[in-house]
PDB file of C-alpha atoms in Angstrom:
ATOM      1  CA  UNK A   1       0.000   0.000   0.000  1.00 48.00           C
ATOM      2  CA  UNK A   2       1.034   3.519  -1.058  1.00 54.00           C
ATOM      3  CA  UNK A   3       2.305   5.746   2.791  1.00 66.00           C
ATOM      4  CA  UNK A   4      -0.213   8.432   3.586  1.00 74.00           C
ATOM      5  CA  UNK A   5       0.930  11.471   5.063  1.00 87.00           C
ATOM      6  CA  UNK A   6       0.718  15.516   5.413  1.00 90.00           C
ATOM      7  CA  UNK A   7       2.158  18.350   3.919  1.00 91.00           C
ATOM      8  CA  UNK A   8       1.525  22.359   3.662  1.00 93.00           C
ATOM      9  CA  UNK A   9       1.604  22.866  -0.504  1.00 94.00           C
ATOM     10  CA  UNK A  10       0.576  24.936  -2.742  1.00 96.00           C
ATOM     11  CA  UNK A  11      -2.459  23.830  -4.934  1.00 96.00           C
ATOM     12  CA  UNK A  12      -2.625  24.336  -8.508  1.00 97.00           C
ATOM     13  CA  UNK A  13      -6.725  23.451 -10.111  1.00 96.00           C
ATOM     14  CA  UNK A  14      -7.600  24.160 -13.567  1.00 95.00           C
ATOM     15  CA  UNK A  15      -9.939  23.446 -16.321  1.00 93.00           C
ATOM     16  CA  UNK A  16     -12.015  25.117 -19.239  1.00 94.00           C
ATOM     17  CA  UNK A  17     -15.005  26.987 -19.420  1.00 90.00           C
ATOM     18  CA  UNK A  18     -17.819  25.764 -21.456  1.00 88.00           C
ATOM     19  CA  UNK A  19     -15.867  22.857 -22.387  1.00 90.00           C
ATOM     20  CA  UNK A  20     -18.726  20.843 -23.006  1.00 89.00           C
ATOM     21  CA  UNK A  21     -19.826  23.323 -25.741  1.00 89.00           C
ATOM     22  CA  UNK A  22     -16.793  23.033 -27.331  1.00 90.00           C
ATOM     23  CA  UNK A  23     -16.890  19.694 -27.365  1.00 90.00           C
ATOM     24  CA  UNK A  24     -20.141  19.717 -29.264  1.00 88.00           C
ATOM     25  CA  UNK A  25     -19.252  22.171 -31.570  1.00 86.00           C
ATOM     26  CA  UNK A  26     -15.709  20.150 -32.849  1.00 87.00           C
ATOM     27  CA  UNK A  27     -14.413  17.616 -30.943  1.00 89.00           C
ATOM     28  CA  UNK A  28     -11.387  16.875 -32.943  1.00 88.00           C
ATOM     29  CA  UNK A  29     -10.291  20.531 -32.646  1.00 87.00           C
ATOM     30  CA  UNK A  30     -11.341  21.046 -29.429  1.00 90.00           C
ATOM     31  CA  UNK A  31      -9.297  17.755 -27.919  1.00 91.00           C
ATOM     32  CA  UNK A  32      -6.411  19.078 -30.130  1.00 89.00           C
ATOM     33  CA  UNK A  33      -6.069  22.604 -28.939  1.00 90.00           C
ATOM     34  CA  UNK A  34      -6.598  21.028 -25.070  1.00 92.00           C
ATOM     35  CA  UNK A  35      -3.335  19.008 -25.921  1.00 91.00           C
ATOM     36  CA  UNK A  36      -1.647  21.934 -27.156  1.00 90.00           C
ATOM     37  CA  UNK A  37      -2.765  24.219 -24.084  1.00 92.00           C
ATOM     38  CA  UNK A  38      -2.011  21.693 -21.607  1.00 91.00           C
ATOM     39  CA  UNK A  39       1.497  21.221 -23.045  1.00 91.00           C
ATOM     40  CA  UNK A  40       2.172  24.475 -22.511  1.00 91.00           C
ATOM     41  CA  UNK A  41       0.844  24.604 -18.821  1.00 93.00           C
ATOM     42  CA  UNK A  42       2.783  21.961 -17.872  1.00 92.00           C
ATOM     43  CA  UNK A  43       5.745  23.208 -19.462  1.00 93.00           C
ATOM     44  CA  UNK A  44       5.279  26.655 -17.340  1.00 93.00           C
ATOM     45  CA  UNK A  45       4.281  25.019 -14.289  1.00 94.00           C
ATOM     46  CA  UNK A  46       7.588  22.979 -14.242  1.00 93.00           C
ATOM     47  CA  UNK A  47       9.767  25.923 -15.081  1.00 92.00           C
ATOM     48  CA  UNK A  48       8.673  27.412 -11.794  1.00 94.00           C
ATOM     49  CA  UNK A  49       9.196  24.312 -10.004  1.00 93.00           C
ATOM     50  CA  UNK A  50       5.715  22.690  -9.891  1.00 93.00           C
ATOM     51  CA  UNK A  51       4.605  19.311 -10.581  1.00 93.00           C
ATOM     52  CA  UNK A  52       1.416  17.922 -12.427  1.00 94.00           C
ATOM     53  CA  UNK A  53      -0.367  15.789 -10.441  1.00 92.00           C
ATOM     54  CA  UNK A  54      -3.253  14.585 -12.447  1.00 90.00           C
ATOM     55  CA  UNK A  55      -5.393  15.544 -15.259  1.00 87.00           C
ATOM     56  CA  UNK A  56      -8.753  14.298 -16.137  1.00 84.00           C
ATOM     57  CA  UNK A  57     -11.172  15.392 -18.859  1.00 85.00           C
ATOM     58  CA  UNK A  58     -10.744  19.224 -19.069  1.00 88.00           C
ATOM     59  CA  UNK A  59      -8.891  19.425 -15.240  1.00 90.00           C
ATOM     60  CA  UNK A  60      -5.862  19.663 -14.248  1.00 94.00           C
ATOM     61  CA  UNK A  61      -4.264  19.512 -10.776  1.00 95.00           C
ATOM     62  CA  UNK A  62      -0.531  20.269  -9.882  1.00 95.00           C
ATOM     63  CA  UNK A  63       1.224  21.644  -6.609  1.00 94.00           C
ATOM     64  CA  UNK A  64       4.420  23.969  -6.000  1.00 95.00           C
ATOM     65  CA  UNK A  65       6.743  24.002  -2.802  1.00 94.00           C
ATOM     66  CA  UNK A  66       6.360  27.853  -3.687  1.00 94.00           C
ATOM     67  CA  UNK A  67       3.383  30.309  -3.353  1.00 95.00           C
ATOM     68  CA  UNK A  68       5.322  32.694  -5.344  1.00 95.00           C
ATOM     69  CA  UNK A  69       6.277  30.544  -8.065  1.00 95.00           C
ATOM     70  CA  UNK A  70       2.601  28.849  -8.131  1.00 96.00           C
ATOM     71  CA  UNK A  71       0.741  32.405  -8.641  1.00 96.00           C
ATOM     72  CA  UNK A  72       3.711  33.514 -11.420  1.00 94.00           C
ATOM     73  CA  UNK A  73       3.420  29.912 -12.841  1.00 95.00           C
ATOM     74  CA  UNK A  74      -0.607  30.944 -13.418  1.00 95.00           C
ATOM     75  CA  UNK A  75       0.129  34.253 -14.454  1.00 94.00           C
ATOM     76  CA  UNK A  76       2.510  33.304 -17.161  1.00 93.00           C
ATOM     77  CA  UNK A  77      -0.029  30.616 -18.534  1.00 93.00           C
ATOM     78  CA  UNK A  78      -2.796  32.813 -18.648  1.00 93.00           C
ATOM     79  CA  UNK A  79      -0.470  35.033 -20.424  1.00 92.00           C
ATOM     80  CA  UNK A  80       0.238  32.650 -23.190  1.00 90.00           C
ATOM     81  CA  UNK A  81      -2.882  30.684 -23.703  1.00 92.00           C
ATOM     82  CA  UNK A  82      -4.181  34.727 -24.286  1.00 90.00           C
ATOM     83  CA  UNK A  83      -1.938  34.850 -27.387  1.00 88.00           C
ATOM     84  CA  UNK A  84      -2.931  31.242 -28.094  1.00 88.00           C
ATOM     85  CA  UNK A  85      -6.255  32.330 -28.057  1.00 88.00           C
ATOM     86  CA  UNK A  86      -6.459  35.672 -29.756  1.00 88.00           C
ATOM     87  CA  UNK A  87      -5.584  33.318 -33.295  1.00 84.00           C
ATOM     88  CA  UNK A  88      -8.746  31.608 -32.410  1.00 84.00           C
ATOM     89  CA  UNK A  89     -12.460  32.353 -33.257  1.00 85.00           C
ATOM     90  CA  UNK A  90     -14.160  33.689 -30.693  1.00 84.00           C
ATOM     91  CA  UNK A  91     -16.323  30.927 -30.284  1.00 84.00           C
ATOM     92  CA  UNK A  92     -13.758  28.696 -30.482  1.00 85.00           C
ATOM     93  CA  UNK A  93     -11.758  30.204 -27.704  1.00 89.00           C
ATOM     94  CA  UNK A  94     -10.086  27.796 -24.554  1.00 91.00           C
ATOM     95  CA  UNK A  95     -10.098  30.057 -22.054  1.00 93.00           C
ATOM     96  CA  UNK A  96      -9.127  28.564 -18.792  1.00 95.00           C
ATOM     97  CA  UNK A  97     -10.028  29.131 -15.015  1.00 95.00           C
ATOM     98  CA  UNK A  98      -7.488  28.370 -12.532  1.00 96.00           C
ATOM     99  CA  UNK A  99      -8.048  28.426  -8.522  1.00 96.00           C
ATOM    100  CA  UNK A 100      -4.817  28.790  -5.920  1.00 96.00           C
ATOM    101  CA  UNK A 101      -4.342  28.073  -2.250  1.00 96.00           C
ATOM    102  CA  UNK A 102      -2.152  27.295   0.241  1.00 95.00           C
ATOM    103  CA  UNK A 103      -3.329  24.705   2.822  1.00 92.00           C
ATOM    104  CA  UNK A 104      -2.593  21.389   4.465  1.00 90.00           C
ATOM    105  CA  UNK A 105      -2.919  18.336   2.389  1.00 92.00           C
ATOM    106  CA  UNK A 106      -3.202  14.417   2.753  1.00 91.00           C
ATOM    107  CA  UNK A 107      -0.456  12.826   0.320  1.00 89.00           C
ATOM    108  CA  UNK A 108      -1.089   9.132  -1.109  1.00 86.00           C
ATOM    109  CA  UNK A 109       1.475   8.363  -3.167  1.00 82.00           C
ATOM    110  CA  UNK A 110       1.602  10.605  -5.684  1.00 81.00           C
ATOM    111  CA  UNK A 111      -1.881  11.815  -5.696  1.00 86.00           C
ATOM    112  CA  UNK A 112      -2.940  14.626  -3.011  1.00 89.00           C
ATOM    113  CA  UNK A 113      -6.417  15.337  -0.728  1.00 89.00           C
ATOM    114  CA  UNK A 114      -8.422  16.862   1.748  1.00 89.00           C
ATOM    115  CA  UNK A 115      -9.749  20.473   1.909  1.00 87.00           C
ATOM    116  CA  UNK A 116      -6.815  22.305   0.915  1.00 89.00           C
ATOM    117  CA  UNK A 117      -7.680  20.858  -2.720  1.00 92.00           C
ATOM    118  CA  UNK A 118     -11.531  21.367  -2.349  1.00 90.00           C
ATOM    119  CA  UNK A 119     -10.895  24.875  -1.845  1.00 92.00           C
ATOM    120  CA  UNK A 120      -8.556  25.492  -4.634  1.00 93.00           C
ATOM    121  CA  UNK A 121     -11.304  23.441  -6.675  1.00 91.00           C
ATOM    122  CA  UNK A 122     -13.872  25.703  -5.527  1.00 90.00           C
ATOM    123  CA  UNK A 123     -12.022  28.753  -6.021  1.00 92.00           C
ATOM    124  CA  UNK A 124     -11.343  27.715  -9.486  1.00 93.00           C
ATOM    125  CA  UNK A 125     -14.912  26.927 -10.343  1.00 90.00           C
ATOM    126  CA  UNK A 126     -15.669  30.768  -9.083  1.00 88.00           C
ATOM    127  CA  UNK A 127     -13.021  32.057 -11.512  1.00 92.00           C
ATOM    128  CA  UNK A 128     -13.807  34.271 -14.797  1.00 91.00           C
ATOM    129  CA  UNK A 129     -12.687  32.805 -17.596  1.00 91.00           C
ATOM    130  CA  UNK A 130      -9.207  33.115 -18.574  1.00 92.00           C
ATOM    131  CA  UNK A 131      -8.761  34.092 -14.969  1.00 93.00           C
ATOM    132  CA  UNK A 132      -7.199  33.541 -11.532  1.00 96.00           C
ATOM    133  CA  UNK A 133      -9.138  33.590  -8.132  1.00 95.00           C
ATOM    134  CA  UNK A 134      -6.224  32.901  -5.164  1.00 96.00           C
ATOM    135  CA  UNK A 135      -7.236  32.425  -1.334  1.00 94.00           C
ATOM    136  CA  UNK A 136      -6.911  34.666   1.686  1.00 93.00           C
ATOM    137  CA  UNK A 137      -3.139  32.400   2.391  1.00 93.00           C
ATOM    138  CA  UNK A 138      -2.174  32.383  -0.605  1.00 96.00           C
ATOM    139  CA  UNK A 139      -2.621  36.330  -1.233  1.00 95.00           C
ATOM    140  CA  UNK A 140      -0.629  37.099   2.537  1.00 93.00           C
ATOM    141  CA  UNK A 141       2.392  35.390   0.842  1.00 92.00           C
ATOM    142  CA  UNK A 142       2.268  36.988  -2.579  1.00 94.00           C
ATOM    143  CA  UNK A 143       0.876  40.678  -2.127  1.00 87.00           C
ATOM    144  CA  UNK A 144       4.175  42.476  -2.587  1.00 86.00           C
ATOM    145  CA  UNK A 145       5.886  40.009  -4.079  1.00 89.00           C
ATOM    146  CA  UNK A 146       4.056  39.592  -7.605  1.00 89.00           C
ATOM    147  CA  UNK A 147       3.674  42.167 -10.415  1.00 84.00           C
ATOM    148  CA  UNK A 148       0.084  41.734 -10.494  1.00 89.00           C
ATOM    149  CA  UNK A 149      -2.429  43.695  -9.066  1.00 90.00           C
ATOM    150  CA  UNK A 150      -5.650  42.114  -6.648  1.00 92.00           C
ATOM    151  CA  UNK A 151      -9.684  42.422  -6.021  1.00 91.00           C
ATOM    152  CA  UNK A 152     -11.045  41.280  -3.250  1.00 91.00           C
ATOM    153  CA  UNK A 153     -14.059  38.990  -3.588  1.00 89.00           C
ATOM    154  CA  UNK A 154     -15.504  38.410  -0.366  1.00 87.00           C
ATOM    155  CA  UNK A 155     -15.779  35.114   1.463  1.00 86.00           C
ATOM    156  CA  UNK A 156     -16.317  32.314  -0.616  1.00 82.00           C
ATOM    157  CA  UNK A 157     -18.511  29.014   0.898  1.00 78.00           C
ATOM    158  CA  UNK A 158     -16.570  25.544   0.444  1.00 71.00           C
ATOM    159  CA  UNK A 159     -18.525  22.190   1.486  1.00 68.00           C
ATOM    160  CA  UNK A 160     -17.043  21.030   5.199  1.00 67.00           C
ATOM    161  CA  UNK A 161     -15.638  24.216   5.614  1.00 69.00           C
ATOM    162  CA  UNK A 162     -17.668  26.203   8.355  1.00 67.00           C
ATOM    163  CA  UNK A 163     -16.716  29.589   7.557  1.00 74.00           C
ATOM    164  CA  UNK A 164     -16.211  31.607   4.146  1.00 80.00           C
ATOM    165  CA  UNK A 165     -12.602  31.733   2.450  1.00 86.00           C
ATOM    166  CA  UNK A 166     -11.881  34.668   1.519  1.00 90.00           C
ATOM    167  CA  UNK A 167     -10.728  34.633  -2.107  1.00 92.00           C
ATOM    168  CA  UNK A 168      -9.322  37.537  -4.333  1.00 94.00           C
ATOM    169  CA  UNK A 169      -9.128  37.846  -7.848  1.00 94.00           C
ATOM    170  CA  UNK A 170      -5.259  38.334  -9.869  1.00 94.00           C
ATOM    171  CA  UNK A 171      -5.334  40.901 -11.974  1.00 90.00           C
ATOM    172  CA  UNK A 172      -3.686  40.131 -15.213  1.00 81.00           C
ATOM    173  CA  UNK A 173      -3.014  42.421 -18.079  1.00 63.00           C
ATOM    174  CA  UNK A 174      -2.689  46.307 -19.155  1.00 44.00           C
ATOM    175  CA  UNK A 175      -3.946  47.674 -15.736  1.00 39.00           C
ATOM    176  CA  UNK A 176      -4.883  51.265 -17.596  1.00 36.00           C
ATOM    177  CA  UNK A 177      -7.303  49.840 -20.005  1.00 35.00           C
ATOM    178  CA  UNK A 178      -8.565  46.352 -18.924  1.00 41.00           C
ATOM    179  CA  UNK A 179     -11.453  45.734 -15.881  1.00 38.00           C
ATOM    180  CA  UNK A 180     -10.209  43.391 -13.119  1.00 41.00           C
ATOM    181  CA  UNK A 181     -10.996  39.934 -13.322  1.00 42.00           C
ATOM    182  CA  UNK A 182     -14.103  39.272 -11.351  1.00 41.00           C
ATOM    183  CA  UNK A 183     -15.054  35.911 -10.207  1.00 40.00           C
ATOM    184  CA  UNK A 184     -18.998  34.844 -10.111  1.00 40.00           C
ATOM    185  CA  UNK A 185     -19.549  34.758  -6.670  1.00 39.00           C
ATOM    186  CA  UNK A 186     -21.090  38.167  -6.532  1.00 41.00           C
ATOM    187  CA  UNK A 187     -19.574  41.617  -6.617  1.00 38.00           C
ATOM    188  CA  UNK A 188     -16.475  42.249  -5.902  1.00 40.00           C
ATOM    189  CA  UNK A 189     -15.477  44.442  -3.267  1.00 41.00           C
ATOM    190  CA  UNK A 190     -12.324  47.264  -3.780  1.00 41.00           C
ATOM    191  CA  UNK A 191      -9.269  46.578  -1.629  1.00 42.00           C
ATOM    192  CA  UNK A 192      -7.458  49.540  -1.858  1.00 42.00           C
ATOM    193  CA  UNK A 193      -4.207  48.092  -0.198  1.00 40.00           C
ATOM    194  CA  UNK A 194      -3.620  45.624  -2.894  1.00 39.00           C
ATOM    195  CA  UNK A 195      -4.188  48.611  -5.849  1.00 42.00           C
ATOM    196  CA  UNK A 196      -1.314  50.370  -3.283  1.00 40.00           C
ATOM    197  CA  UNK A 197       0.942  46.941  -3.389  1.00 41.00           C
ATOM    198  CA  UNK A 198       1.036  46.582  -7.318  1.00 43.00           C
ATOM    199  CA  UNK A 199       1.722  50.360  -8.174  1.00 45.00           C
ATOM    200  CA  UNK A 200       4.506  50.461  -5.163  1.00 47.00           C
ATOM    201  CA  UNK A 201       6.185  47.052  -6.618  1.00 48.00           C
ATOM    202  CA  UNK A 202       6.418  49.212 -10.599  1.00 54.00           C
ATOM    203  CA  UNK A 203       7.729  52.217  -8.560  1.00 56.00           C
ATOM    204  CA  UNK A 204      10.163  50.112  -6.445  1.00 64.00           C
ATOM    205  CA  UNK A 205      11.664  48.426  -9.782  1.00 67.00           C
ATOM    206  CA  UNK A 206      11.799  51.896 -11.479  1.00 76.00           C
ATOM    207  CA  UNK A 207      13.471  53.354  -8.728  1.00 81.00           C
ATOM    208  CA  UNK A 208      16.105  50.771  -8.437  1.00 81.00           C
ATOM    209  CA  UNK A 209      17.032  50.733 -11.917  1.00 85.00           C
ATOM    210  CA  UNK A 210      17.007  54.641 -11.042  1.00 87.00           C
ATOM    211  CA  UNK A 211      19.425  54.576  -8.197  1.00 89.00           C
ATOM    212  CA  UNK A 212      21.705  51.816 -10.248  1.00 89.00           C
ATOM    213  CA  UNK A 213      22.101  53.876 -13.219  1.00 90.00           C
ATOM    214  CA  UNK A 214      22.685  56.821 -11.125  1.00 92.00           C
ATOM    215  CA  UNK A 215      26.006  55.082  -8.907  1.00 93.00           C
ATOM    216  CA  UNK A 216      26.713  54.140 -12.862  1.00 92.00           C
ATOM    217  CA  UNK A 217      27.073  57.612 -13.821  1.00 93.00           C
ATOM    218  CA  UNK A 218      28.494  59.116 -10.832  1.00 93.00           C
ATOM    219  CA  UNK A 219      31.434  55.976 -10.672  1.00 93.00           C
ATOM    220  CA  UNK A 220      32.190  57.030 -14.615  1.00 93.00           C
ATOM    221  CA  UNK A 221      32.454  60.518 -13.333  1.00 94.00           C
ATOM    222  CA  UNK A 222      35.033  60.228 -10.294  1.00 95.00           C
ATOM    223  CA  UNK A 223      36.937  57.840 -12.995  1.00 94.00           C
ATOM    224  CA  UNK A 224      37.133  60.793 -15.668  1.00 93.00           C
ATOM    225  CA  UNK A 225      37.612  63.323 -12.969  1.00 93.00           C
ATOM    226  CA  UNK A 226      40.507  61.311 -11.492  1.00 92.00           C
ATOM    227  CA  UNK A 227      42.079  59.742 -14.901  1.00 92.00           C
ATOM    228  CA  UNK A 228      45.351  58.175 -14.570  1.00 91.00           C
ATOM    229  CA  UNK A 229      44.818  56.362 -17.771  1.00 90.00           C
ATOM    230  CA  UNK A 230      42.772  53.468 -16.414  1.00 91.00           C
ATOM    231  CA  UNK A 231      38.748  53.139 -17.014  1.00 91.00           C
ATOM    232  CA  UNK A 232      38.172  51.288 -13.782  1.00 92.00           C
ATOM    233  CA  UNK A 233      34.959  52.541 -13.727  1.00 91.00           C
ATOM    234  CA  UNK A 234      33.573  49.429 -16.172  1.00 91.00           C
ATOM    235  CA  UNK A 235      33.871  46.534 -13.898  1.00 92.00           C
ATOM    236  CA  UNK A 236      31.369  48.009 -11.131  1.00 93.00           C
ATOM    237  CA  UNK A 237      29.282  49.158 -14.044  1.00 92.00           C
ATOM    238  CA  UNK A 238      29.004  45.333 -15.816  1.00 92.00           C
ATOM    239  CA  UNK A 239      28.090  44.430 -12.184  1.00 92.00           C
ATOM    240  CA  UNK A 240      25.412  47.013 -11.979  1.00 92.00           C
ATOM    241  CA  UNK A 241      24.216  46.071 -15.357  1.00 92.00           C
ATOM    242  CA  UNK A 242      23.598  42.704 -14.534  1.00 91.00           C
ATOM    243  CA  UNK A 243      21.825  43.241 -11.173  1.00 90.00           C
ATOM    244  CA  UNK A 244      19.734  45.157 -13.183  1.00 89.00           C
ATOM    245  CA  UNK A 245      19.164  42.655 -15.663  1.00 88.00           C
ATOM    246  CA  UNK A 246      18.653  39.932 -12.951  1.00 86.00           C
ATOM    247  CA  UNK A 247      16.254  42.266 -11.313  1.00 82.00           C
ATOM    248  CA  UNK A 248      14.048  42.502 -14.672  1.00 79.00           C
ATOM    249  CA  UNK A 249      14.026  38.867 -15.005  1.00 77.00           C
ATOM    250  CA  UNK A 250      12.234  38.195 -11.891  1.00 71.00           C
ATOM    251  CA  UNK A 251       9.165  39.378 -12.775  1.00 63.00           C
ATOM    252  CA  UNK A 252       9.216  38.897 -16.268  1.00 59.00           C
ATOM    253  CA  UNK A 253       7.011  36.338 -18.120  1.00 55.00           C
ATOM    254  CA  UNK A 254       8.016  36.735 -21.924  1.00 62.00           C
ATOM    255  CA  UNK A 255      11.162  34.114 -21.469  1.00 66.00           C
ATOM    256  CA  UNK A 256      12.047  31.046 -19.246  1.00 69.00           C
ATOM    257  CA  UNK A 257      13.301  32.882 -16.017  1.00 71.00           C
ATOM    258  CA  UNK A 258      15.874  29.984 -15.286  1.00 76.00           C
ATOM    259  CA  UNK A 259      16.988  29.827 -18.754  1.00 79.00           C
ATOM    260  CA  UNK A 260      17.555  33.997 -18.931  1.00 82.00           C
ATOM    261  CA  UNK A 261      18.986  34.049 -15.972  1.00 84.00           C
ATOM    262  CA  UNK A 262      21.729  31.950 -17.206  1.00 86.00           C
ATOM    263  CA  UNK A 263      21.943  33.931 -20.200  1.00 88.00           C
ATOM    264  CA  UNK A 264      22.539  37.156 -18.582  1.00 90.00           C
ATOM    265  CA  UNK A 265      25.559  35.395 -16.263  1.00 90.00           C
ATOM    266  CA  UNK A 266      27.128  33.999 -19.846  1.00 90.00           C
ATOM    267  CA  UNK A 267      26.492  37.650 -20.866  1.00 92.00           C
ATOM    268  CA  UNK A 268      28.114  39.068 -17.741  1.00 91.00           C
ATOM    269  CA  UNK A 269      31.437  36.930 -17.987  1.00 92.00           C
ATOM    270  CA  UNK A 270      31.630  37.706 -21.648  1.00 91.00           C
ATOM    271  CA  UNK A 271      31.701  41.593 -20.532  1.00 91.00           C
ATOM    272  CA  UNK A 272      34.332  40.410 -18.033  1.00 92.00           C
ATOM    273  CA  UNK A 273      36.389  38.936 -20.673  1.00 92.00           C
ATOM    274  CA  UNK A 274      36.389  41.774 -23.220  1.00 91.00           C
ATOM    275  CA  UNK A 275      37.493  44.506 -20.460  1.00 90.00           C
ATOM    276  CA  UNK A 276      40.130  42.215 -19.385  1.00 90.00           C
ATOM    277  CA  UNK A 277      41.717  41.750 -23.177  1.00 90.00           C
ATOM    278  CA  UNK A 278      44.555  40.046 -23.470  1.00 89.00           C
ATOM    279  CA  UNK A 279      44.480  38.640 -27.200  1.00 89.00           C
ATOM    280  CA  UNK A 280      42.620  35.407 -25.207  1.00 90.00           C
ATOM    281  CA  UNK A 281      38.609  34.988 -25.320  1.00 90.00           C
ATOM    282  CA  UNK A 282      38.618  32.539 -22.013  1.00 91.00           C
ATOM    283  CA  UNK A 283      35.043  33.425 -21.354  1.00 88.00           C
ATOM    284  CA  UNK A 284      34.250  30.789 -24.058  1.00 89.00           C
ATOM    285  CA  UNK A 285      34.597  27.851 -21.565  1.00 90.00           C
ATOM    286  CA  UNK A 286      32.216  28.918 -19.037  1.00 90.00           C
ATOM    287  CA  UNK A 287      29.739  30.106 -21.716  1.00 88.00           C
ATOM    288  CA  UNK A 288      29.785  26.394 -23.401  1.00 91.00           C
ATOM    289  CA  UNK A 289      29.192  25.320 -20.123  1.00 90.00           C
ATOM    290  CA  UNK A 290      25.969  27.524 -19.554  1.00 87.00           C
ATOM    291  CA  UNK A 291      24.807  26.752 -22.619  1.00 87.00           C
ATOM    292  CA  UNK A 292      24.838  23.469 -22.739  1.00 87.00           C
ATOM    293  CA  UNK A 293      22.996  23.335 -19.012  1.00 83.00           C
ATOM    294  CA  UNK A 294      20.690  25.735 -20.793  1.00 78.00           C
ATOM    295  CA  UNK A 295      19.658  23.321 -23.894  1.00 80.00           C
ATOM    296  CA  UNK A 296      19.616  20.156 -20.927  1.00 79.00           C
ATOM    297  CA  UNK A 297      16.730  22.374 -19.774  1.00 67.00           C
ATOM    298  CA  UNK A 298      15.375  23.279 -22.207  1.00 67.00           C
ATOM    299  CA  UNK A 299      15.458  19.818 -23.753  1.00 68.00           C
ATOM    300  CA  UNK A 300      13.452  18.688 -20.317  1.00 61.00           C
ATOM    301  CA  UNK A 301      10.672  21.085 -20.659  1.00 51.00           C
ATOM    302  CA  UNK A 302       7.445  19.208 -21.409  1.00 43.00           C
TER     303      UNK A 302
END
């Protein structure tokens, strides 16, 4: 017999709204493009560490040792299946709901259970489509820590769960033009704080790439102020560079975060390598060495 035991996770549901219709309008196609998208949801939800637990008809269940990663790992396939989808007819659209929390789980092998996945069930059911609806837990960990911004939903009723969870929708998308994602539980009440959290993270990133390029310019100017022939000034502005870089790469979802974080490392010790001249290009050793753990991973993406 398979050991049963416990563990705090985060839980990852999924599936398709009005997938029955599409089913009866083309099966073939509509099996098809649920291949495709589910490929690519995998994919995403292993690049940020995650693990598919099961599927079944239009569902899918994974968890993540990470809240972080788990709410990123939605926002980046809601991201994607949106340009999957905008080459679609608008009937045709698979527009997918997906429901996160963060709760204590029974683990059978390698399947999971108990209420921690009935209320990331239920809090995908009460997702728009092509949206996100995360619980009260899950939103304490992420708040300022996620370039999305929140709506509060109110408390949402689970079956053997005695009081509400509260439940907030993501946010997804140009925040000047688009409406929040609302789920269908009723209406949505503002929460002010979380409008606060996702304009402060913008302003935090734009002020640190503010402060960086300022040390950049004022190191170049105590270098040309004080020239004794040397530019000494480049090494500490490569390193600035590529904490910027690193710090754009967090948070965002265009490219494998993993995979560009390599790159910019290969790019860094190239930079090295060129201000160091000495009729030698060394830096090609450790950058065959990146790349090749950067096609191993990419190679292992599903």
């Amino acid at each position: 017999m398979s050991e049963t035991r416990r563990k705090l996770t985060t839980i990852f549901c999924a599936d398709v709204q009005d997938y029955t219709r599409l089913m009866g309008a083309d099966e073939e196609g509509t099996l098809a493009a649920l291949k495709r998208c589910r490929e690519a949801m995998g994919r995403l939800i292993e690049s940020h560490g995650g693990r598919v637990i099961n599927t079944w008809g239009d569902g899918l269940i994974a968890d993540f040792p990470s809240v972080v990663e788990a709410v990123r790992a939605a926002v980046d396939t809601q991201n994607e299946l949106a340009g999957f989808n905008a080459r679609r007819p608008t009937d045709g659209r698979m527009l997918f709901r997906i429901g996160i929390n963060l709760g204590d789980v029974i683990v059978e092998g390698d399947d999971i259970y108990g209420d921690g996945v009935n209320i990331a069930a239920r809090l995908q059911a009460s997702a728009a489509a092509g949206g996100i609806v995360i619980s009260s837990t899950v939103y304490d960990q992420v708040r300022n820590k996620v370039a999305v911004g929140f709506e509060f939903l109110g408390p949402l009723m689970v079956k053997n769960v005695d009081e509400g969870v509260p439940s907030y929708a993501v946010k997804i998308g140009d925040a000047k033009g688009e409406t929040p994602l609302r789920g269908r539980s009723g209406p949505a009440q503002p929460q002010p704080a979380a409008e606060i959290a996702e304009v402060g993270l913008a302003s935090g990133r734009r002020r640190l790439f503010g402060v960086l390029g300022v040390i950049a310019v004022v190191l170049i100017g105590i270098n040309l102020l004080s020239w004794q022939g040397v530019f000494w000034a480049r090494f500490p502005v490569l390193a600035l560079a590529v904490v910027a870089a690193l710090a754009w790469n967090r948070d965002q979802t265009r490219f494998n975060r993993r995979i560009a974080s390599l790159a910019i490392v290969a790019l860094g010790i190239a930079g090295i390598n060129l201000f160091t001249w000495t009729g030698q290009f060394w830096a090609v050793w450790p950058m065959l060495g990146i790349a090749a753990v950067m096609g191993l991973r990419w190679s292992m993406r599903r």
